[in-house]
Short mmCIF file of C-alpha atoms and ligand atoms in Angstrom, two decimals:
data_model
loop_
_atom_site.label_atom_id
_atom_site.label_comp_id
_atom_site.label_asym_id
_atom_site.label_seq_id
_atom_site.Cartn_x
_atom_site.Cartn_y
_atom_site.Cartn_z
CA MET A 5 -3.08 -14.96 -36.01
CA LYS A 6 -3.04 -16.10 -32.55
CA THR A 7 -6.70 -14.84 -32.10
CA LYS A 8 -7.79 -16.63 -35.28
CA ILE A 9 -6.56 -19.73 -33.67
CA LEU A 10 -8.10 -19.20 -30.55
CA ILE A 11 -11.51 -18.70 -32.36
CA THR A 12 -11.25 -21.61 -34.35
CA ALA A 13 -10.33 -23.60 -31.29
CA ILE A 14 -13.57 -22.27 -29.59
CA LEU A 15 -15.67 -22.86 -32.87
CA ALA A 16 -14.27 -26.31 -33.12
CA THR A 17 -15.29 -27.30 -29.66
CA GLY A 18 -18.62 -25.88 -29.84
CA ILE A 19 -19.50 -26.02 -25.93
CA SER A 20 -16.65 -24.33 -24.52
CA LEU A 21 -17.86 -20.76 -25.57
CA PRO A 22 -20.83 -20.86 -23.31
CA VAL A 23 -19.08 -22.23 -20.41
CA MET A 24 -16.36 -19.60 -20.77
CA ALA A 25 -18.75 -16.78 -20.82
CA ASP A 26 -20.51 -18.39 -17.68
CA GLY A 27 -17.31 -18.74 -15.81
CA HIS A 28 -16.61 -15.19 -16.50
CA GLY A 29 -20.20 -14.17 -15.20
CA ASN A 30 -19.64 -15.79 -12.24
CA VAL A 31 -16.32 -14.24 -11.49
CA MET A 32 -17.77 -10.66 -11.81
CA GLU A 33 -20.46 -11.67 -9.56
CA ALA A 34 -18.51 -13.14 -7.00
CA ARG A 35 -16.13 -9.98 -6.83
CA LYS A 36 -19.04 -7.97 -6.47
CA ILE A 37 -20.36 -9.56 -3.39
CA ILE A 38 -16.81 -9.48 -2.00
CA LYS A 39 -16.75 -5.83 -2.16
CA GLN A 40 -19.95 -5.74 -0.70
CA PHE A 41 -18.79 -8.01 2.17
CA ALA A 42 -15.77 -6.21 2.48
CA THR A 43 -17.45 -2.51 2.60
CA GLU A 44 -19.74 -3.70 5.21
CA LEU A 45 -17.23 -5.43 7.31
CA LYS A 46 -14.88 -2.16 6.93
CA GLY A 47 -17.84 0.08 7.97
CA GLU A 48 -18.49 -2.09 11.24
CA LEU A 49 -14.65 -2.34 12.08
CA GLN A 50 -14.40 1.59 11.65
CA LYS A 51 -17.45 2.11 13.62
CA ALA A 52 -16.79 0.08 16.36
CA MET A 53 -13.01 1.20 16.71
CA LYS A 54 -14.09 4.65 16.84
CA GLU A 55 -16.51 4.16 19.55
CA GLY A 56 -14.41 2.15 21.51
CA GLY A 57 -11.08 1.28 20.37
CA PRO A 58 -9.88 -2.17 19.12
CA VAL A 59 -11.18 -3.97 22.34
CA ASN A 60 -14.68 -2.87 21.29
CA ALA A 61 -14.01 -3.74 17.69
CA ILE A 62 -13.31 -7.48 18.32
CA SER A 63 -17.07 -7.68 19.07
CA ALA A 64 -17.63 -6.20 15.41
CA CYS A 65 -15.37 -9.04 13.95
CA ASN A 66 -16.84 -11.74 16.25
CA SER A 67 -20.28 -11.53 15.87
CA LYS A 68 -20.79 -9.09 13.04
CA ALA A 69 -18.66 -11.15 10.51
CA PRO A 70 -20.37 -14.30 10.43
CA GLY A 71 -23.69 -12.36 10.50
CA ILE A 72 -22.73 -10.06 7.43
CA ALA A 73 -21.79 -13.46 5.87
CA ALA A 74 -25.03 -15.09 6.64
CA ASN A 75 -27.06 -12.42 5.19
CA ILE A 76 -24.91 -12.05 2.03
CA SER A 77 -25.49 -15.48 1.57
CA ALA A 78 -28.74 -15.42 1.98
CA SER A 79 -30.03 -12.75 -0.43
CA SER A 80 -27.15 -13.52 -2.86
CA GLY A 81 -27.55 -17.15 -3.29
CA TRP A 82 -23.61 -17.67 -2.83
CA SER A 83 -22.22 -19.27 0.08
CA VAL A 84 -19.75 -16.64 1.46
CA ALA A 85 -16.94 -17.21 3.90
CA ARG A 86 -13.42 -16.47 5.13
CA THR A 87 -10.35 -18.71 5.63
CA SER A 88 -6.65 -18.52 6.29
CA LEU A 89 -3.79 -20.48 6.72
CA LYS A 90 -3.51 -19.16 10.21
CA PRO A 91 -7.12 -18.58 11.38
CA ARG A 92 -8.38 -16.88 14.56
CA ALA A 93 -11.65 -18.79 14.67
CA THR A 94 -11.51 -22.51 14.32
CA ALA A 95 -14.65 -22.20 12.06
CA ASN A 96 -12.74 -20.73 9.33
CA ALA A 97 -9.82 -23.22 9.39
CA PRO A 98 -9.41 -24.15 5.50
CA LEU A 99 -10.67 -27.03 3.86
CA PRO A 100 -7.92 -29.14 1.76
CA TRP A 101 -8.69 -27.48 -1.48
CA GLU A 102 -8.76 -24.14 0.16
CA ARG A 103 -5.41 -24.58 1.82
CA LYS A 104 -4.05 -25.72 -1.59
CA VAL A 105 -5.05 -22.28 -3.13
CA LEU A 106 -3.88 -20.21 -0.04
CA GLU A 107 -0.38 -21.74 -0.51
CA GLU A 108 -0.76 -20.82 -4.14
CA PHE A 109 -1.23 -17.51 -3.11
CA GLU A 110 1.67 -17.34 -0.85
CA ALA A 111 4.07 -18.82 -3.46
CA LYS A 112 2.74 -16.15 -6.03
CA LYS A 113 3.36 -13.53 -3.42
CA ALA A 114 6.76 -14.82 -2.82
CA ALA A 115 7.68 -14.75 -6.48
CA GLY A 116 6.59 -10.70 -6.45
CA ALA A 117 2.99 -10.76 -7.01
CA ASP A 118 0.86 -8.30 -5.59
CA PRO A 119 -1.68 -10.18 -3.03
CA LYS A 120 -4.73 -7.62 -4.22
CA THR A 121 -4.52 -9.41 -7.52
CA LEU A 122 -4.53 -13.11 -6.40
CA ASP A 123 -7.69 -14.79 -6.91
CA TYR A 124 -8.86 -18.58 -8.14
CA SER A 125 -11.87 -19.68 -9.73
CA ASP A 126 -12.83 -23.37 -10.66
CA VAL A 127 -16.21 -25.75 -11.32
CA VAL A 128 -16.31 -28.95 -9.46
CA GLU A 129 -19.25 -31.23 -9.16
CA GLU A 130 -20.56 -31.87 -5.77
CA ASP A 131 -23.22 -34.39 -4.95
CA GLY A 132 -24.03 -34.53 -8.55
CA LYS A 133 -24.29 -30.54 -8.81
CA LYS A 134 -22.15 -28.15 -10.45
CA VAL A 135 -20.49 -25.93 -8.31
CA PHE A 136 -18.39 -22.69 -8.95
CA ARG A 137 -16.03 -21.72 -6.53
CA TYR A 138 -13.84 -18.75 -6.17
CA MET A 139 -11.23 -17.46 -3.96
CA LYS A 140 -9.66 -13.96 -3.51
CA ALA A 141 -6.73 -13.28 -1.35
CA ILE A 142 -7.25 -10.40 1.74
CA PRO A 143 -4.04 -8.24 2.28
CA THR A 144 -3.25 -6.99 5.50
CA ALA A 145 -3.89 -3.48 5.99
CA LYS A 146 -2.30 -1.23 9.03
CA VAL A 147 -5.67 -1.26 10.81
CA CYS A 148 -5.70 -4.71 10.81
CA LEU A 149 -2.33 -4.89 12.76
CA ASN A 150 -4.73 -3.77 15.68
CA CYS A 151 -5.85 -7.41 16.22
CA HIS A 152 -3.33 -9.20 13.72
CA GLY A 153 -0.15 -7.94 14.14
CA GLY A 154 2.78 -8.75 16.80
CA ASP A 155 3.90 -6.45 19.49
CA GLU A 156 1.64 -3.66 18.70
CA VAL A 157 -1.29 -5.55 19.52
CA LYS A 158 -2.64 -3.84 23.12
CA PRO A 159 -2.33 -6.32 26.15
CA GLU A 160 -6.24 -5.59 26.71
CA VAL A 161 -6.85 -6.79 23.17
CA VAL A 162 -4.44 -9.93 23.81
CA MET A 163 -6.25 -10.78 26.71
CA ARG A 164 -9.70 -10.70 24.99
CA LEU A 165 -8.45 -12.64 21.87
CA LYS A 166 -7.16 -15.13 24.21
CA SER A 167 -10.16 -15.48 26.13
CA LEU A 168 -12.43 -15.82 22.83
CA TYR A 169 -9.92 -17.57 20.95
CA PRO A 170 -8.02 -20.01 22.79
CA ALA A 171 -6.63 -21.37 19.60
CA ASP A 172 -5.67 -18.11 17.75
CA GLN A 173 -2.96 -18.42 15.09
CA ALA A 174 -3.85 -15.20 13.55
CA ARG A 175 -1.13 -12.95 14.93
CA GLY A 176 1.95 -11.76 14.09
CA PHE A 177 1.06 -10.34 10.66
CA LYS A 178 2.66 -7.42 8.89
CA GLU A 179 1.25 -5.00 6.59
CA GLY A 180 1.24 -6.47 3.03
CA ASP A 181 0.95 -9.91 4.02
CA ILE A 182 -1.73 -12.44 3.03
CA ARG A 183 -4.25 -12.37 5.99
CA GLY A 184 -6.73 -14.90 4.41
CA ALA A 185 -8.95 -15.13 1.67
CA PHE A 186 -12.79 -14.66 0.80
CA VAL A 187 -14.35 -17.82 -0.38
CA LEU A 188 -17.42 -17.86 -2.29
CA LYS A 189 -19.62 -20.81 -3.65
CA LYS A 190 -22.32 -20.96 -5.95
CA THR A 191 -24.43 -24.30 -6.95
CA PHE A 192 -25.80 -24.37 -10.49
C1 LIG B 28 -10.71 -5.20 16.34
C2 LIG B 28 -10.11 -6.36 16.14
C3 LIG B 28 -9.55 -6.69 14.58
C4 LIG B 28 -9.28 -6.06 13.67
C5 LIG B 28 -8.92 -4.56 13.61
C6 LIG B 28 -9.31 -6.87 12.25
N1 LIG B 28 -9.45 -8.10 12.81
FE1 LIG B 28 -9.86 -9.67 11.51
N2 LIG B 28 -10.61 -11.02 12.86
C7 LIG B 28 -10.80 -10.29 14.19
C8 LIG B 28 -11.66 -11.49 14.93
C9 LIG B 28 -12.23 -11.29 16.13
C10 LIG B 28 -11.75 -12.35 13.81
C11 LIG B 28 -12.51 -13.99 14.33
C12 LIG B 28 -13.94 -13.83 13.31
C13 LIG B 28 -14.51 -14.86 13.62
O1 LIG B 28 -14.76 -15.28 14.78
O2 LIG B 28 -15.49 -15.35 12.60
C14 LIG B 28 -11.06 -12.09 12.68
C15 LIG B 28 -11.04 -12.87 11.63
C16 LIG B 28 -10.42 -12.66 10.65
C17 LIG B 28 -10.38 -13.12 9.33
C18 LIG B 28 -11.29 -14.59 8.88
C19 LIG B 28 -10.24 -16.00 9.42
C20 LIG B 28 -9.75 -16.11 10.60
O3 LIG B 28 -8.51 -15.57 10.91
O4 LIG B 28 -10.49 -16.53 11.38
C21 LIG B 28 -9.78 -12.70 8.23
C22 LIG B 28 -9.49 -12.99 6.85
C23 LIG B 28 -9.64 -11.30 8.77
N3 LIG B 28 -10.32 -11.35 10.01
C24 LIG B 28 -8.92 -10.30 8.10
C25 LIG B 28 -8.73 -8.92 8.62
C26 LIG B 28 -8.40 -7.79 7.93
C27 LIG B 28 -7.74 -7.84 6.32
C28 LIG B 28 -8.26 -6.72 8.76
C29 LIG B 28 -8.06 -5.43 8.34
C30 LIG B 28 -8.80 -4.86 7.39
C31 LIG B 28 -8.96 -7.29 9.99
N4 LIG B 28 -8.95 -8.38 10.09
C32 LIG B 28 -8.88 -6.52 11.26
C33 LIG B 28 -10.57 -9.33 14.61
C34 LIG B 28 -10.06 -8.16 14.14
#
């Protein structure tokens, strides 16, 4: 019965079906790009940690993360970035709409949701063009605590982070916390 009503509603409005289909395709594409971004980042991080521990790996996050994001943006046509309510790099500070979504993620997590499942998408108009926007929460894993944890962060890592990021807020996280989110946008 419910399905019937839904189908009737879709047919009645006419245009909502292609919009819905397009939105779904964009979500799938955004998730694919995030997987690629996360895999490349993780690879660089693991390689650098193996070679020279967390102090050495800071440079992997510092210089490689923005580079990987730029490469993926150039090849996919999507804008790809990361943000957080407690950013390390000031360049990653959230825009007002991103802050709102991050706060919604926190509220959902507090209500029992698994951070791995948290995402958001919408379509807005910017400068007369339609923009599809997608955010996906990034959970904090154990390995992240080397540089985003509390007391477990080694003194030499603390020193290096302080000199690179004097306004660093990305400390004191625990495993399972929401570290931040991927932000993807596509103009169409
Ligand atoms: C070796 C140290 C190190 C480790 C380990 C590390 N990070 Fe980071 N992280 C950084 C640095 C440095 C930056 C700032 C990057 C930049 O300048 O864009 C950063 C930035 C980020 C950002 C972007 C938002 C912000 O705070 O600027 C996210 C999200 C993030 N890290 C998540 C993670 C997650 C999730 C893990 C574990 C899988 C992790 N990091 C492990 C050092 C680290």
